[in-house]
PDB file of C-alpha atoms in Angstrom:
ATOM      1  CA  MET S 430      51.364  44.225 -20.379  1.00 53.00           C
ATOM      2  CA  GLY S 431      49.006  46.657 -22.128  1.00 57.00           C
ATOM      3  CA  ASP S 432      49.871  48.947 -25.022  1.00 72.00           C
ATOM      4  CA  ARG S 433      53.358  49.683 -23.768  1.00 80.00           C
ATOM      5  CA  ALA S 434      55.398  47.380 -21.556  1.00 76.00           C
ATOM      6  CA  SER S 435      56.167  48.838 -18.152  1.00 84.00           C
ATOM      7  CA  ALA S 436      59.571  48.570 -16.515  1.00 82.00           C
ATOM      8  CA  PRO S 437      58.336  46.052 -13.899  1.00 83.00           C
ATOM      9  CA  ASP S 438      56.794  43.883 -16.661  1.00 89.00           C
ATOM     10  CA  ILE S 439      60.004  44.018 -18.673  1.00 91.00           C
ATOM     11  CA  GLU S 440      62.091  43.106 -15.645  1.00 91.00           C
ATOM     12  CA  ARG S 441      59.691  40.312 -14.728  1.00 90.00           C
ATOM     13  CA  LEU S 442      59.813  38.863 -18.260  1.00 91.00           C
ATOM     14  CA  ALA S 443      63.615  39.045 -18.324  1.00 90.00           C
ATOM     15  CA  ALA S 444      63.838  37.396 -14.906  1.00 92.00           C
ATOM     16  CA  VAL S 445      61.482  34.576 -15.939  1.00 91.00           C
ATOM     17  CA  ILE S 446      63.481  33.956 -19.133  1.00 90.00           C
ATOM     18  CA  VAL S 447      66.761  33.862 -17.211  1.00 89.00           C
ATOM     19  CA  GLU S 448      65.338  31.560 -14.544  1.00 91.00           C
ATOM     20  CA  LEU S 449      63.790  29.198 -17.115  1.00 89.00           C
ATOM     21  CA  ARG S 450      67.111  28.932 -18.900  1.00 85.00           C
ATOM     22  CA  ARG S 451      69.023  28.406 -15.654  1.00 86.00           C
ATOM     23  CA  THR S 452      66.546  25.792 -14.429  1.00 86.00           C
ATOM     24  CA  MET S 453      66.598  23.897 -17.738  1.00 82.00           C
ATOM     25  CA  ARG S 454      70.405  23.959 -17.754  1.00 78.00           C
ATOM     26  CA  ARG S 455      70.537  22.610 -14.187  1.00 76.00           C
ATOM     27  CA  ALA S 456      67.935  20.004 -15.067  1.00 73.00           C
ATOM     28  CA  GLY S 457      70.010  18.888 -18.032  1.00 67.00           C
ATOM     29  CA  ALA S 458      72.962  18.361 -15.736  1.00 58.00           C
ATOM     30  CA  ARG S 459      70.832  16.315 -13.315  1.00 60.00           C
ATOM     31  CA  VAL S 460      68.897  14.338 -15.898  1.00 55.00           C
ATOM     32  CA  GLY S 461      71.828  13.490 -18.132  1.00 49.00           C
ATOM     33  CA  ARG S 462      75.394  14.710 -17.978  1.00 47.00           C
ATOM     34  CA  GLY S 463      76.818  16.695 -20.887  1.00 46.00           C
ATOM     35  CA  ASP S 464      75.309  18.935 -23.506  1.00 46.00           C
ATOM     36  CA  GLU S 465      73.912  18.038 -26.913  1.00 45.00           C
ATOM     37  CA  THR S 466      77.408  17.172 -28.096  1.00 43.00           C
ATOM     38  CA  GLY S 467      78.305  14.863 -25.226  1.00 44.00           C
ATOM     39  CA  ALA S 468      80.961  17.390 -24.256  1.00 44.00           C
ATOM     40  CA  ILE S 469      82.618  17.712 -20.897  1.00 38.00           C
ATOM     41  CA  SER S 470      81.477  20.524 -18.635  1.00 42.00           C
ATOM     42  CA  SER S 471      82.710  24.077 -19.150  1.00 39.00           C
ATOM     43  CA  ARG S 472      84.469  23.950 -15.787  1.00 39.00           C
ATOM     44  CA  ASP S 473      86.311  20.753 -16.730  1.00 39.00           C
ATOM     45  CA  ALA S 474      87.073  22.122 -20.193  1.00 37.00           C
ATOM     46  CA  ALA S 475      88.550  25.289 -18.701  1.00 35.00           C
ATOM     47  CA  ARG S 476      90.937  23.197 -16.607  1.00 34.00           C
ATOM     48  CA  ALA S 477      92.108  21.045 -19.510  1.00 35.00           C
ATOM     49  CA  PRO S 478      94.015  22.208 -22.578  1.00 33.00           C
ATOM     50  CA  LEU S 479      91.736  22.392 -25.596  1.00 34.00           C
ATOM     51  CA  THR S 480      94.169  20.380 -27.688  1.00 34.00           C
ATOM     52  CA  THR S 481      93.930  17.296 -25.520  1.00 34.00           C
ATOM     53  CA  ALA S 482      90.881  15.419 -24.406  1.00 43.00           C
ATOM     54  CA  GLU S 483      90.312  12.051 -22.892  1.00 45.00           C
ATOM     55  CA  PRO S 484      89.225   9.436 -25.413  1.00 48.00           C
ATOM     56  CA  GLY S 485      85.500   9.695 -25.987  1.00 56.00           C
ATOM     57  CA  ARG S 486      85.289  13.156 -24.422  1.00 58.00           C
ATOM     58  CA  GLN S 487      85.569  16.464 -26.167  1.00 63.00           C
ATOM     59  CA  ARG S 488      85.979  20.031 -25.064  1.00 74.00           C
ATOM     60  CA  ALA S 489      82.754  21.927 -24.538  1.00 83.00           C
ATOM     61  CA  LEU S 490      81.530  23.742 -27.628  1.00 86.00           C
ATOM     62  CA  SER S 491      81.552  27.518 -27.776  1.00 87.00           C
ATOM     63  CA  GLY S 492      78.299  29.409 -28.136  1.00 86.00           C
ATOM     64  CA  SER S 493      78.824  29.987 -31.857  1.00 89.00           C
ATOM     65  CA  GLU S 494      79.679  26.316 -32.379  1.00 93.00           C
ATOM     66  CA  GLN S 495      76.468  25.264 -30.617  1.00 89.00           C
ATOM     67  CA  GLU S 496      74.450  27.797 -32.626  1.00 91.00           C
ATOM     68  CA  VAL S 497      75.877  26.596 -35.960  1.00 95.00           C
ATOM     69  CA  LEU S 498      75.392  22.945 -34.979  1.00 94.00           C
ATOM     70  CA  ARG S 499      71.736  23.546 -34.049  1.00 91.00           C
ATOM     71  CA  PHE S 500      71.160  25.420 -37.311  1.00 93.00           C
ATOM     72  CA  VAL S 501      72.750  22.740 -39.514  1.00 96.00           C
ATOM     73  CA  ALA S 502      70.882  19.990 -37.662  1.00 94.00           C
ATOM     74  CA  SER S 503      67.612  21.761 -38.468  1.00 92.00           C
ATOM     75  CA  ARG S 504      68.599  22.452 -42.110  1.00 94.00           C
ATOM     76  CA  PRO S 505      70.917  19.690 -43.364  1.00 95.00           C
ATOM     77  CA  GLY S 506      72.749  20.505 -46.588  1.00 94.00           C
ATOM     78  CA  VAL S 507      73.122  24.209 -45.905  1.00 94.00           C
ATOM     79  CA  GLY S 508      76.287  25.966 -47.015  1.00 94.00           C
ATOM     80  CA  THR S 509      78.544  28.442 -45.281  1.00 94.00           C
ATOM     81  CA  SER S 510      76.890  31.501 -46.797  1.00 92.00           C
ATOM     82  CA  GLY S 511      73.420  30.253 -45.833  1.00 92.00           C
ATOM     83  CA  ILE S 512      74.528  29.673 -42.246  1.00 94.00           C
ATOM     84  CA  ALA S 513      76.242  33.065 -42.101  1.00 93.00           C
ATOM     85  CA  ALA S 514      73.206  34.908 -43.432  1.00 89.00           C
ATOM     86  CA  ALA S 515      70.726  33.144 -41.155  1.00 89.00           C
ATOM     87  CA  LEU S 516      72.802  33.515 -37.999  1.00 89.00           C
ATOM     88  CA  ARG S 517      74.131  36.973 -38.904  1.00 85.00           C
ATOM     89  CA  LEU S 518      77.730  35.846 -38.623  1.00 89.00           C
ATOM     90  CA  ARG S 519      80.643  36.551 -40.936  1.00 91.00           C
ATOM     91  CA  ALA S 520      81.240  33.885 -43.573  1.00 92.00           C
ATOM     92  CA  ASN S 521      84.868  33.429 -42.499  1.00 94.00           C
ATOM     93  CA  THR S 522      83.722  32.907 -38.892  1.00 94.00           C
ATOM     94  CA  VAL S 523      81.191  30.278 -40.007  1.00 95.00           C
ATOM     95  CA  SER S 524      83.835  28.600 -42.153  1.00 95.00           C
ATOM     96  CA  GLY S 525      86.166  28.274 -39.152  1.00 95.00           C
ATOM     97  CA  VAL S 526      83.370  27.059 -36.880  1.00 96.00           C
ATOM     98  CA  CYS S 527      82.255  24.458 -39.433  1.00 96.00           C
ATOM     99  CA  SER S 528      85.834  23.254 -39.878  1.00 95.00           C
ATOM    100  CA  ARG S 529      86.177  22.752 -36.119  1.00 95.00           C
ATOM    101  CA  LEU S 530      82.830  20.927 -35.986  1.00 96.00           C
ATOM    102  CA  VAL S 531      83.884  18.671 -38.872  1.00 96.00           C
ATOM    103  CA  ARG S 532      87.222  17.874 -37.171  1.00 95.00           C
ATOM    104  CA  ALA S 533      85.388  17.111 -33.917  1.00 93.00           C
ATOM    105  CA  GLY S 534      83.027  14.724 -35.714  1.00 94.00           C
ATOM    106  CA  HIS S 535      79.832  16.762 -35.269  1.00 96.00           C
ATOM    107  CA  LEU S 536      79.359  17.716 -38.931  1.00 96.00           C
ATOM    108  CA  GLU S 537      80.104  16.162 -42.308  1.00 96.00           C
ATOM    109  CA  ARG S 538      81.305  18.334 -45.175  1.00 96.00           C
ATOM    110  CA  ARG S 539      80.085  17.344 -48.640  1.00 94.00           C
ATOM    111  CA  THR S 540      80.722  18.967 -51.986  1.00 91.00           C
ATOM    112  CA  ASP S 541      77.777  20.900 -53.380  1.00 82.00           C
ATOM    113  CA  PRO S 542      76.671  19.030 -56.537  1.00 85.00           C
ATOM    114  CA  ASP S 543      75.902  22.363 -58.256  1.00 85.00           C
ATOM    115  CA  ASP S 544      79.207  24.051 -57.330  1.00 84.00           C
ATOM    116  CA  SER S 545      82.257  21.874 -56.732  1.00 84.00           C
ATOM    117  CA  ARG S 546      83.972  24.763 -54.898  1.00 85.00           C
ATOM    118  CA  ALA S 547      81.185  25.049 -52.313  1.00 86.00           C
ATOM    119  CA  ALA S 548      80.539  22.828 -49.323  1.00 91.00           C
ATOM    120  CA  GLN S 549      77.320  21.663 -47.770  1.00 95.00           C
ATOM    121  CA  PHE S 550      77.175  20.613 -44.140  1.00 96.00           C
ATOM    122  CA  TYR S 551      75.229  17.779 -42.542  1.00 96.00           C
ATOM    123  CA  PRO S 552      75.033  16.652 -38.914  1.00 96.00           C
ATOM    124  CA  THR S 553      76.635  13.277 -38.243  1.00 96.00           C
ATOM    125  CA  GLU S 554      74.467  10.381 -37.097  1.00 95.00           C
ATOM    126  CA  ALA S 555      76.106  10.606 -33.668  1.00 94.00           C
ATOM    127  CA  THR S 556      75.161  14.281 -33.424  1.00 93.00           C
ATOM    128  CA  LEU S 557      71.560  13.572 -34.412  1.00 94.00           C
ATOM    129  CA  HIS S 558      71.424  10.776 -31.843  1.00 94.00           C
ATOM    130  CA  ARG S 559      72.789  13.028 -29.059  1.00 90.00           C
ATOM    131  CA  ARG S 560      70.339  15.801 -29.997  1.00 89.00           C
ATOM    132  CA  ALA S 561      67.421  13.340 -29.876  1.00 91.00           C
ATOM    133  CA  GLU S 562      68.567  12.065 -26.474  1.00 90.00           C
ATOM    134  CA  LYS S 563      68.824  15.626 -25.180  1.00 85.00           C
ATOM    135  CA  ALA S 564      65.343  16.474 -26.492  1.00 86.00           C
ATOM    136  CA  GLY S 565      64.006  13.372 -24.759  1.00 89.00           C
ATOM    137  CA  ARG S 566      65.661  14.320 -21.465  1.00 86.00           C
ATOM    138  CA  ARG S 567      64.319  17.853 -21.772  1.00 85.00           C
ATOM    139  CA  ALA S 568      60.789  16.583 -22.489  1.00 88.00           C
ATOM    140  CA  GLY S 569      61.065  14.085 -19.639  1.00 89.00           C
ATOM    141  CA  TYR S 570      61.880  16.916 -17.279  1.00 87.00           C
ATOM    142  CA  LEU S 571      59.470  19.525 -18.625  1.00 90.00           C
ATOM    143  CA  ALA S 572      56.365  17.384 -19.247  1.00 92.00           C
ATOM    144  CA  PRO S 573      55.760  16.350 -15.611  1.00 93.00           C
ATOM    145  CA  ALA S 574      56.129  19.966 -14.466  1.00 92.00           C
ATOM    146  CA  LEU S 575      53.668  21.145 -17.111  1.00 94.00           C
ATOM    147  CA  ASP S 576      51.292  18.324 -16.181  1.00 95.00           C
ATOM    148  CA  ARG S 577      51.217  19.582 -12.596  1.00 96.00           C
ATOM    149  CA  LEU S 578      50.014  23.011 -13.701  1.00 96.00           C
ATOM    150  CA  PRO S 579      46.323  23.776 -14.010  1.00 97.00           C
ATOM    151  CA  GLU S 580      44.879  23.458 -17.521  1.00 97.00           C
ATOM    152  CA  SER S 581      44.458  27.251 -17.660  1.00 97.00           C
ATOM    153  CA  ASP S 582      48.211  27.746 -17.130  1.00 96.00           C
ATOM    154  CA  ARG S 583      49.102  25.149 -19.778  1.00 95.00           C
ATOM    155  CA  THR S 584      46.734  26.878 -22.201  1.00 96.00           C
ATOM    156  CA  ALA S 585      48.227  30.284 -21.377  1.00 95.00           C
ATOM    157  CA  ILE S 586      51.744  28.967 -21.990  1.00 94.00           C
ATOM    158  CA  ALA S 587      50.746  27.356 -25.293  1.00 95.00           C
ATOM    159  CA  THR S 588      48.986  30.556 -26.346  1.00 95.00           C
ATOM    160  CA  ALA S 589      52.040  32.653 -25.425  1.00 94.00           C
ATOM    161  CA  LEU S 590      54.514  30.581 -27.477  1.00 94.00           C
ATOM    162  CA  PRO S 591      53.882  32.316 -30.845  1.00 94.00           C
ATOM    163  CA  ALA S 592      54.220  35.733 -29.186  1.00 93.00           C
ATOM    164  CA  LEU S 593      57.461  34.648 -27.521  1.00 92.00           C
ATOM    165  CA  GLU S 594      58.772  33.382 -30.872  1.00 90.00           C
ATOM    166  CA  ARG S 595      57.945  36.778 -32.403  1.00 91.00           C
ATOM    167  CA  LEU S 596      59.750  38.451 -29.492  1.00 91.00           C
ATOM    168  CA  VAL S 597      62.853  36.379 -30.264  1.00 84.00           C
ATOM    169  CA  ALA S 598      62.646  37.457 -33.919  1.00 84.00           C
ATOM    170  CA  GLU S 599      62.340  41.131 -32.887  1.00 87.00           C
ATOM    171  CA  LEU S 600      65.311  40.818 -30.542  1.00 84.00           C
ATOM    172  CA  ASP S 601      67.330  39.190 -33.336  1.00 76.00           C
ATOM    173  CA  ALA S 602      66.411  42.038 -35.682  1.00 80.00           C
ATOM    174  CA  LEU S 603      67.465  44.645 -33.112  1.00 82.00           C
ATOM    175  CA  ALA S 604      70.742  42.819 -32.504  1.00 74.00           C
ATOM    176  CA  ALA S 605      71.411  42.681 -36.258  1.00 70.00           C
ATOM    177  CA  ARG S 606      70.897  46.446 -36.554  1.00 75.00           C
ATOM    178  CA  ASP S 607      73.317  47.061 -33.686  1.00 71.00           C
ATOM    179  CA  ARG S 608      76.111  45.055 -35.326  1.00 62.00           C
TER     180      ARG S 608
END
């Protein structure tokens, strides 16, 4: 891309990101129904009232619920303020999201041993199990495709990962400034 990204390069990168996400989402639906929570599809959830669900099935999680769940699963024992700061969400929003995730059985709320007024959140065993299954399905889908690529492409992808992670951090920083 050179010193300064050109419009075609920017559009190409955006298109590749969108297509990767779309393809992985479709693959998840083919490889194993449901998302990391075992939730029903968004289409089915939109048709059904959120207050009722068939036994064993839950409404699909919102984007903020999924984001908080992923964060807590990667940092068990985090509190509301830690989640809010890391995800750049309001503390009262995080509190509501965590309460819904606790009621739905995705998170456990425990009292902070250092501050009895504060809560710490942990993913439930069922949530950890579903996340591991999803990661396995994703790897099972992605690995054969990567294996079919030439070694030079696999190396280029592996080499690009740190730069892509830095790009995500820069985009997050820009989004935080715009809020």
